[in-house]
Structures are given as C-alpha cells and as structure tokens.
Short mmCIF file of C-alpha atoms and ligand atoms in Angstrom, two decimals:
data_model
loop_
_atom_site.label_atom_id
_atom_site.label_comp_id
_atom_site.label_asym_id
_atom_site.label_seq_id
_atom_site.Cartn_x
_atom_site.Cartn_y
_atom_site.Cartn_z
CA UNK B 1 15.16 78.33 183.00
CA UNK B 2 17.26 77.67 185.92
CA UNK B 3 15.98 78.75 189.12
CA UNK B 4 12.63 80.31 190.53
CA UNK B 5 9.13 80.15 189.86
CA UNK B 6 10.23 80.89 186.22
CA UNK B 7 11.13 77.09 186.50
CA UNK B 8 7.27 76.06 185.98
CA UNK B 9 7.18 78.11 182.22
CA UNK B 10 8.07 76.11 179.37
CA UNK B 11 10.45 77.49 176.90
CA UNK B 12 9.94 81.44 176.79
CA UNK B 13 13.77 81.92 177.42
CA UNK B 14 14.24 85.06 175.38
CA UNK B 15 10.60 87.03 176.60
CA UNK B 16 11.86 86.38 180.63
CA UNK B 17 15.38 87.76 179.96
CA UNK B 18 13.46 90.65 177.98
CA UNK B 19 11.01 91.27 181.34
CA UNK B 20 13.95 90.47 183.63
CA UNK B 21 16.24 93.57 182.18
CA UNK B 22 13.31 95.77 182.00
CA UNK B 23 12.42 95.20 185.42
CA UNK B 24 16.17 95.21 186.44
CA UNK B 25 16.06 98.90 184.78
CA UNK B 26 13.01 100.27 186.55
CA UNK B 27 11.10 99.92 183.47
CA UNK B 28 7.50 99.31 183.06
CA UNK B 29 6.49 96.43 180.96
CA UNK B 30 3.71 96.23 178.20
CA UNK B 31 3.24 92.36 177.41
CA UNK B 32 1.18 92.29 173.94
CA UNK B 33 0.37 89.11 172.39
CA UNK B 34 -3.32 86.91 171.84
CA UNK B 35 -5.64 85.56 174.24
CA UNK B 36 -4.35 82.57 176.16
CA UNK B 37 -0.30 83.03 174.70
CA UNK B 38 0.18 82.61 178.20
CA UNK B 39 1.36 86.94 179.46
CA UNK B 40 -0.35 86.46 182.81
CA UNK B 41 1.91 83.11 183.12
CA UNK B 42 5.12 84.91 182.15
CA UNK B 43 4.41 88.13 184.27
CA UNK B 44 3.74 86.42 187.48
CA UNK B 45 6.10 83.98 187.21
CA UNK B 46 8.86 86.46 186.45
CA UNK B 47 7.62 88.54 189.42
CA UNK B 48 7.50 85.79 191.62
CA UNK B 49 11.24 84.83 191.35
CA UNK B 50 11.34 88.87 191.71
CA UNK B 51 10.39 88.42 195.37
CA UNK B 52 8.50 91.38 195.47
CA UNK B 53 4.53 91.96 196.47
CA UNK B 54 2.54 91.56 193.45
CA UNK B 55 -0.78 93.71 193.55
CA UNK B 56 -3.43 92.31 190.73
CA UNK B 57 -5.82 94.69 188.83
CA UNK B 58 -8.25 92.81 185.94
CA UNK B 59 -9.19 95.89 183.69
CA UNK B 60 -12.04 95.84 182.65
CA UNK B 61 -14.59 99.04 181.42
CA UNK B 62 -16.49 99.33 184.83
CA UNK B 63 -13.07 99.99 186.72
CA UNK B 64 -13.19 103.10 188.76
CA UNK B 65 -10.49 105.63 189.69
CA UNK B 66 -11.43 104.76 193.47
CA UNK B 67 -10.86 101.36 193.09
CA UNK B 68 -7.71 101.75 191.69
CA UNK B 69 -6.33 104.33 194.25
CA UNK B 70 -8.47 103.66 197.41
CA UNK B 71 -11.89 104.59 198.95
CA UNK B 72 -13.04 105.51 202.14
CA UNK B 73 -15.29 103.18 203.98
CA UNK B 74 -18.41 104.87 204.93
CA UNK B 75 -19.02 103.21 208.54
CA UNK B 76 -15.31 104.13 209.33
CA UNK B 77 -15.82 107.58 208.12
CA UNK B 78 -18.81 108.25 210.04
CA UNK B 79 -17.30 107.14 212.99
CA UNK B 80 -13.80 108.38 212.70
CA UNK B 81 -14.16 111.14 209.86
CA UNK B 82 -11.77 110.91 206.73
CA UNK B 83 -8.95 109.51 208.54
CA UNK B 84 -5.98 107.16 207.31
CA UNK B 85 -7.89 104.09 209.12
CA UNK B 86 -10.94 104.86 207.18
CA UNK B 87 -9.09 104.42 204.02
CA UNK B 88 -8.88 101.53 202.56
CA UNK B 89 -6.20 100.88 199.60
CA UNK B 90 -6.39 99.90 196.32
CA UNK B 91 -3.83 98.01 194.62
CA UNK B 92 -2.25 100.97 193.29
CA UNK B 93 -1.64 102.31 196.79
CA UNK B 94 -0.48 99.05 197.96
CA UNK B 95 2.12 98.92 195.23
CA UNK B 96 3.26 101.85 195.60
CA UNK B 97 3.73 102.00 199.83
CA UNK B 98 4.90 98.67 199.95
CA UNK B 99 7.41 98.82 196.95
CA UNK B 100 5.67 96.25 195.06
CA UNK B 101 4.53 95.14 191.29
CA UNK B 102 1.19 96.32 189.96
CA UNK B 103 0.39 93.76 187.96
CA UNK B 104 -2.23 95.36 185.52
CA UNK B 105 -4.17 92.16 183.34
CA UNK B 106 -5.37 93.78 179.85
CA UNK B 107 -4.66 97.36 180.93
CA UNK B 108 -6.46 98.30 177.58
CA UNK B 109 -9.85 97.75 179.32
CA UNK B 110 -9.72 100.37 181.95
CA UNK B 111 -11.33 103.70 181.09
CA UNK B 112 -8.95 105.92 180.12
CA UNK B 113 -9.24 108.19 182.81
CA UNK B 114 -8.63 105.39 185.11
CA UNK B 115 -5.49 104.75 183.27
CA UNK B 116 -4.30 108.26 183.47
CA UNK B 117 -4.11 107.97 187.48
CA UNK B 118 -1.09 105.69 186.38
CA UNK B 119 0.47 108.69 185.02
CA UNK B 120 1.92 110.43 187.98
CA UNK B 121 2.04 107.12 190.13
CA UNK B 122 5.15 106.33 186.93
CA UNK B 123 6.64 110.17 186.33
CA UNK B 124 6.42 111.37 190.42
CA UNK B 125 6.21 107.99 191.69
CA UNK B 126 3.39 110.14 194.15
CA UNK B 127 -0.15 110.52 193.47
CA UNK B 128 -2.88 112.40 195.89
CA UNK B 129 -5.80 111.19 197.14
CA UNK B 130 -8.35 113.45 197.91
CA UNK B 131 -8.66 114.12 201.94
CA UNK B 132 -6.04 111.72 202.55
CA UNK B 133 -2.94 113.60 201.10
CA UNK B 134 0.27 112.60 198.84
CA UNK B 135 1.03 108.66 198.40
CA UNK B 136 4.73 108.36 197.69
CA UNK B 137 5.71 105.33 196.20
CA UNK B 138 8.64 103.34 197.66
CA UNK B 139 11.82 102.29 196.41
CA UNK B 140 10.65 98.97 193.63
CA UNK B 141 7.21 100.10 192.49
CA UNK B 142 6.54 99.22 189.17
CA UNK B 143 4.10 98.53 186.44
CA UNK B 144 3.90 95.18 184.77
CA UNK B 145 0.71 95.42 182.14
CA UNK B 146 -0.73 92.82 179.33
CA UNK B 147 -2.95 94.21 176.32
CA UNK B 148 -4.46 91.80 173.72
CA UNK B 149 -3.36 93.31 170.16
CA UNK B 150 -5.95 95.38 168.69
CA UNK B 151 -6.81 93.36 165.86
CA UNK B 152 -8.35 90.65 168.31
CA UNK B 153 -11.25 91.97 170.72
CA UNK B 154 -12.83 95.38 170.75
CA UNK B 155 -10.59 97.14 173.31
CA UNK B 156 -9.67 100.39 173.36
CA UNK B 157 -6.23 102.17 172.44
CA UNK B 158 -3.35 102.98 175.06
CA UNK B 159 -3.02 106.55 174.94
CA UNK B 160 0.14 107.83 173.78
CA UNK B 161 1.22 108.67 177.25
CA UNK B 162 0.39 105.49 178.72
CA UNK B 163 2.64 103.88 175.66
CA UNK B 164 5.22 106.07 176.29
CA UNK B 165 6.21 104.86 179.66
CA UNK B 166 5.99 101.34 179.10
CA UNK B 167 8.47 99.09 177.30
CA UNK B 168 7.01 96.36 175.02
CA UNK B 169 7.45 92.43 175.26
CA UNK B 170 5.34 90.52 172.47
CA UNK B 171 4.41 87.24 173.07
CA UNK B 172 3.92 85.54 170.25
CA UNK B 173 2.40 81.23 169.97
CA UNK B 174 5.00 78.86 171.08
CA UNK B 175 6.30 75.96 169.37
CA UNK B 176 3.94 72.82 168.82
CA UNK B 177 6.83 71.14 171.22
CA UNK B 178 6.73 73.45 173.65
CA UNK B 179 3.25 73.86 173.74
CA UNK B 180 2.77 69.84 173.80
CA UNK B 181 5.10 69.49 176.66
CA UNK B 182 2.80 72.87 178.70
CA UNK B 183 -0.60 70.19 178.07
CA UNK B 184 1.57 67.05 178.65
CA UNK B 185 2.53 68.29 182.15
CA UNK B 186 -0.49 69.34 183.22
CA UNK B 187 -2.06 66.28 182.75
CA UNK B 188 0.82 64.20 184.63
CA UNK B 189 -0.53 64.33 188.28
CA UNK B 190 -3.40 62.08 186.67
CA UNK B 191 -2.39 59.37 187.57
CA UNK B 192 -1.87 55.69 185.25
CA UNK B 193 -1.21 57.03 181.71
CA UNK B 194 -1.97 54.32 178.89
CA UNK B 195 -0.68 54.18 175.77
CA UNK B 196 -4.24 56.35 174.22
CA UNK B 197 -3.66 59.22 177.12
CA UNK B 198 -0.18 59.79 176.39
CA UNK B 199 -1.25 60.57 172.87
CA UNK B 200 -4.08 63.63 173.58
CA UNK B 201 -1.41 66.23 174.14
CA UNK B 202 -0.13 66.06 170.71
CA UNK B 203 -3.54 65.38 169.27
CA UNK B 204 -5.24 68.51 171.52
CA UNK B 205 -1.65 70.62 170.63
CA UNK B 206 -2.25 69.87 166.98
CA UNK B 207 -5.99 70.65 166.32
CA UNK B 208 -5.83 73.86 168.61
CA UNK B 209 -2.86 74.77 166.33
CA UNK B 210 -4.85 74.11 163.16
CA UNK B 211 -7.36 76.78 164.04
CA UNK B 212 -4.78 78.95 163.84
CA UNK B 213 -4.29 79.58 159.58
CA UNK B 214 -7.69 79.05 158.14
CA UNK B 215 -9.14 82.13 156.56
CA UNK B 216 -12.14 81.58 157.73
CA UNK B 217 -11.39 81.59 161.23
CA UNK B 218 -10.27 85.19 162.62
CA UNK B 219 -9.78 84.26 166.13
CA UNK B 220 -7.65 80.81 166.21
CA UNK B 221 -7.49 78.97 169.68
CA UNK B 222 -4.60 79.16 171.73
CA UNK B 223 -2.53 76.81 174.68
CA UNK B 224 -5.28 77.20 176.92
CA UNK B 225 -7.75 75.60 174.47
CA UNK B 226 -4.98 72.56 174.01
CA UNK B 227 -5.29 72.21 177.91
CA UNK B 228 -9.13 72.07 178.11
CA UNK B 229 -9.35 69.76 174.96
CA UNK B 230 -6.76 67.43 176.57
CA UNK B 231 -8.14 67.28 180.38
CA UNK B 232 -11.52 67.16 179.31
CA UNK B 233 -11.12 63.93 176.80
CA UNK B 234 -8.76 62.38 179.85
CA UNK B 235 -11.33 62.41 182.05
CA UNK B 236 -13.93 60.81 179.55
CA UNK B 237 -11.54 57.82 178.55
CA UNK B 238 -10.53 57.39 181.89
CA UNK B 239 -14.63 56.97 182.24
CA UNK B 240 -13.88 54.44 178.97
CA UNK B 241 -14.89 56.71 176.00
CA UNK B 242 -13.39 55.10 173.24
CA UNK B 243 -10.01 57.98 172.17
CA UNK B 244 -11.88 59.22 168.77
CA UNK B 245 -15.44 59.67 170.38
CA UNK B 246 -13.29 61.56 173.62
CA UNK B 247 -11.52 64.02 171.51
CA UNK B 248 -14.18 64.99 169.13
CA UNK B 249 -16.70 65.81 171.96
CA UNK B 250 -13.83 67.72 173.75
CA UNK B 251 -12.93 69.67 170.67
CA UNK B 252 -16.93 70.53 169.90
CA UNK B 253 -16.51 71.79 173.69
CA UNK B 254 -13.79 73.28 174.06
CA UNK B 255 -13.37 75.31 170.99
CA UNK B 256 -16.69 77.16 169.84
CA UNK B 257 -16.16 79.56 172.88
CA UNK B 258 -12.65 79.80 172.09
CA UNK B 259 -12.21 80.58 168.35
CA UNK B 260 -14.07 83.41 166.15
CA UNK B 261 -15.44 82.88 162.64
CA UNK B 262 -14.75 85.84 159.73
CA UNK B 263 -17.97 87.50 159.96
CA UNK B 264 -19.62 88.40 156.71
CA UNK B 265 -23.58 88.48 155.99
CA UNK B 266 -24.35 85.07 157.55
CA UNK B 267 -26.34 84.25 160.31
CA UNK B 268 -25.20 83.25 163.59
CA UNK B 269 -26.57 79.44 163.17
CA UNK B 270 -24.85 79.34 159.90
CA UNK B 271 -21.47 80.07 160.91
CA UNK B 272 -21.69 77.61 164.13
CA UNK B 273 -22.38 74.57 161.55
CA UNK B 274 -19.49 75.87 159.37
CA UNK B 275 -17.40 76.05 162.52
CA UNK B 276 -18.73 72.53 163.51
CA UNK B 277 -18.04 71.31 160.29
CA UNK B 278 -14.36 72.69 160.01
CA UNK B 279 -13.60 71.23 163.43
CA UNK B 280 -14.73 67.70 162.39
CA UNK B 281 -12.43 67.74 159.87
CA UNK B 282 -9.59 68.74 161.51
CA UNK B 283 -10.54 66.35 164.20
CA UNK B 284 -10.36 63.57 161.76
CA UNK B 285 -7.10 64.80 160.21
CA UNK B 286 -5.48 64.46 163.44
CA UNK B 287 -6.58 61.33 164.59
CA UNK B 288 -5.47 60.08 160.98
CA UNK B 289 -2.13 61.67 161.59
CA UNK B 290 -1.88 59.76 164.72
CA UNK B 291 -2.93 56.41 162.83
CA UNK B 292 -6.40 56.00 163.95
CA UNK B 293 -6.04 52.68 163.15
CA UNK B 294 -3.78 51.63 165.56
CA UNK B 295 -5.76 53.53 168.17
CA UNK B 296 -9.22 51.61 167.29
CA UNK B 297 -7.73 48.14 167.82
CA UNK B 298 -6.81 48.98 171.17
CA UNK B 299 -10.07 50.11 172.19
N1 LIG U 1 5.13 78.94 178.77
C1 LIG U 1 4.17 78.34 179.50
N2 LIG U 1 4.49 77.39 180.40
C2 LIG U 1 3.52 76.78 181.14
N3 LIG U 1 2.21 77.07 181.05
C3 LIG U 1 1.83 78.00 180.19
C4 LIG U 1 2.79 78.70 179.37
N4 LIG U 1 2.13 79.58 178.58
C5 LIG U 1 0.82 79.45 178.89
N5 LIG U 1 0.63 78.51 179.85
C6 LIG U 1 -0.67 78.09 180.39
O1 LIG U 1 -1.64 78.39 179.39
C7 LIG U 1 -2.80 78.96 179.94
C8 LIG U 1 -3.06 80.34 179.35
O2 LIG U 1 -2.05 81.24 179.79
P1 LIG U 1 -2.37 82.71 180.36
O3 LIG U 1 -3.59 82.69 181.19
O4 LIG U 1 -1.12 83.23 180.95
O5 LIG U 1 -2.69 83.47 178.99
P2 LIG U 1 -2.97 85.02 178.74
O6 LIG U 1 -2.15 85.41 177.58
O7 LIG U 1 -2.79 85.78 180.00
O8 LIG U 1 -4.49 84.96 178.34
P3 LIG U 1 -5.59 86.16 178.33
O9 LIG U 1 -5.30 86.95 177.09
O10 LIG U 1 -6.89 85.43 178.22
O11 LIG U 1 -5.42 86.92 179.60
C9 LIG U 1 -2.59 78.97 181.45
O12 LIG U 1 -3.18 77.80 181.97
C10 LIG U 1 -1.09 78.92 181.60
O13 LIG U 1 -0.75 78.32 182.79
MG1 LIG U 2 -4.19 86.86 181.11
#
C-alpha cells in the first residue's frame, strides 16, 4: 500500500481495494473472517486514510437501543426538561450528524432489536428519537461492521435485513510471510536484536499456524496469538531465558486462551493435558525446524 494509515497493514492489497470501492459507492461493509484475522485492523485503517470521524460500537448482548441512539441525562433533564442539551449522543447519532463512519466491532452480538435501529439510520438515512425529534444523517454516514463466521463462537445470526444492506469482505489467514513480517515489526522498537530474537517471529508465526489443521483443535490461533507468543518469549530472553525454555512457556501462555479443543465426552482437565501435550509437540517441531542445535550452542 502506498499512502495513508493503510501504510501500517501488511499485505491485504486486494480486501482494502474491496472496502475502498464499497465505501467509494456508499456501501456498507460486512467484514467476516476468524478471531484475530486482523478486520478491526483493516477497517480502521482504511477509514483512517478515509479522513472521516470514526464512531466505535463493541457489540456485545447487553447493548441497548439508548446507547446506540442517545439518552437523556437525568440531572440535565430535571433541570432543563427534555431538551437537545440534555441529550447526549450515541455513536449512531454522532455518525450520522457529523457525516462520519460507524464502525460497528462484531455487529452479530447486539440484540437484534438493537440492530434493527440500523435499519432506517441505512434506508432514510433519519431515525427519531423519542422527545427529541428526527436525526438526519449527513452527507458520508456509513456503516463499516465485522462478524466472526458462525461456525466459531456462539453469536447470533444477522437478520436478513441487516444482510441485505451490507456488502461482504471476508478476511481470510494471511500468508506465513506476511504474517511473520506483522510479529517481526512489532517487535522492532525493542531495541538490540541477537541472532536468537530475530528467529521468534518465524518460530511464534509457525506454531500459531500449526494450530490451525489439527482435527482435534476446532478453534486454531490466529496473528494475534503469533504476537503474544513472540513479545512475551522476547522479554524473557532478554531477562536470559535460554530460546527453547522462552518459547515453550510463551506458547503454554499464550495459546490455551486462544485455541478451542473438539469437544466430545471428556472432561475439561482432560482436554487441557491433550492441548498441553499437542502444543509441546509442535513446540519441539519448530524449534527442530529451526535447528535447535545451532540455537543451544549459542546459549
Ligand atoms: N495485515 C495486518 N498488518 C498489521 N497488523 C495486523 C494485520 N492483521 C492483523 N494485525 C494485528 O493482529 C492483531 C489482531 O488483529 P485485529 O484485532 O484487527 O483482529 P480482529 O479480526 O478484529 O479480531 P477479533 O475477531 O478478536 O475482533 C492486532 O494486533 C493487529 O494489529
Ligand atoms: Mg476486532
């Protein structure tokens, strides 16, 4: 990528021209893809170089209508009565006065009555808020949204009319180059990198991606267990863990919250030793890929 904030993503040329023309249409974009692929990366960045407002909503099931749209703030109101002062805007509002983005992470999560306030806010562009009146939206409101694909967490479905006003971007896992080069440049502001350090974003890339194709494992890791893996083990053998010691006890860290075992009638304790188990041996099959030998003299 060339210019803007779309400069700090690695790779995902095709998915930012895909956003870019949708956005460049007045479309509303669905981004679909796993946990951690990276769609909150991609959105923002793409918005930023956008140069418009960017108004954040986290769905989640507890999300109200009201906080959506806007409340009233009871001292305010008692004071003043149910005037424009007293109301205080919700991220949808904002959006939509100030001709901004709604950025809308894991849309799926909101109730489904909260997501049908979206529905005039994208067919009207106006919604109405009780006591307060009609909300027009202004000339470059629109809806960027991210859903984890079904098969992943329990979330709920996008209704049909939700899904028919968005257009849909899938993210899929990027290349174990690209995603090297996403855990190899975090790490660079650290400082002195030794021959061992400049090794742990391949090694961190490689396990993560491992997780990915077992058939016991239903939920793989993604990236953003690569980057905890990696920082974590840079921080012990900068404290002069030997590499091998480092990277195991980052990868028994990072990765049991991270990745999901196939359920069937074991027990909870069972499946964490089978998990443990699995990630030794991956451990040790990357550190022989990276010829652990060479590594141990130099510790
Ligand atoms: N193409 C990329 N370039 C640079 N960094 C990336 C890229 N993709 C992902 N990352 C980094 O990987 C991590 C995970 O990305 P992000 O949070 O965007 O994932 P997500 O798909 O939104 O996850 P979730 O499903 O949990 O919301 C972040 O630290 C992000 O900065
Ligand atoms: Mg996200």
């Amino acid at each position: 990528v060339s210019s803007g904030s779309a400069a700090e993503l690695v790779g995902r040329k095709a998915e930012i021209s895909q956003v870019r023309a949708c956005l460049r249409a007045k479309r509303n974009v669905l981004l679909e893809g796993p946990v951690g692929v990276g769609k909150t990366h991609l959105a923002l960045a793409v918005t930023r170089e956008l140069g418009a407002p960017v108004f954040r909503v986290d769905g989640d099931n507890r999300y109200s209508e009201q906080k959506l749209s806007g409340w009233f703030d009871p001292p305010t109101v008692i004071q003043k009565g149910f005037t424009p002062e007293a109301f205080m805007p919700g991220p949808l509002v904002e959006a939509m006065k100030k001709g901004g983005i709604l950025f809308i992470n894991e849309l799926n999560r909101l109730p489904e009555g909260v997501q049908n306030v979206l529905l005039p806010a994208i067919d009207e562009r106006v919604i109405s808020v009780p006591r307060l009146g009609e909300i027009r939206a202004a000339e470059g409101f629109l809806v960027i949204a991210t859903q984890n694909p079904k098969e992943f967490v329990a979330t709920s479905h996008l209704s049909e009319a939700i899904l028919d006003r968005f257009e849909l971007v899938v993210l899929d896992y990027q290349t174990e180059g690209e995603e090297v080069s996403i855990v190899s440049d975090k790490l660079k502001g650290r400082g002195g990198q030794s021959k061992e350090l400049k090794l742990l974003p391949l090694a961190s890339t490689r396990l993560a991606r491992m997780t990915r194709n077992h058939p016991r494992i239903r939920r793989g890791a993604s990236v953003r267990a690569a980057l905890s893996i990696a920082e974590i083990a840079d921080v012990m053998i900068r404290d002069g863990a030997a590499f091998k010691d480092a990277f195991l006890a980052a990868v028994l860290m990072a990765l049991p919250t991270r990745i999901e075992m196939e359920r069937e009638a074991d027990a909870e304790s069972s499946l964490r030793a089978e998990m443990n188990a699995l990630l030794r041996e991956w451990v040790d099959q990357v550190l022989a890929e990276l010829g652990e030998g060479q590594l141990k003299k130099k510790t």
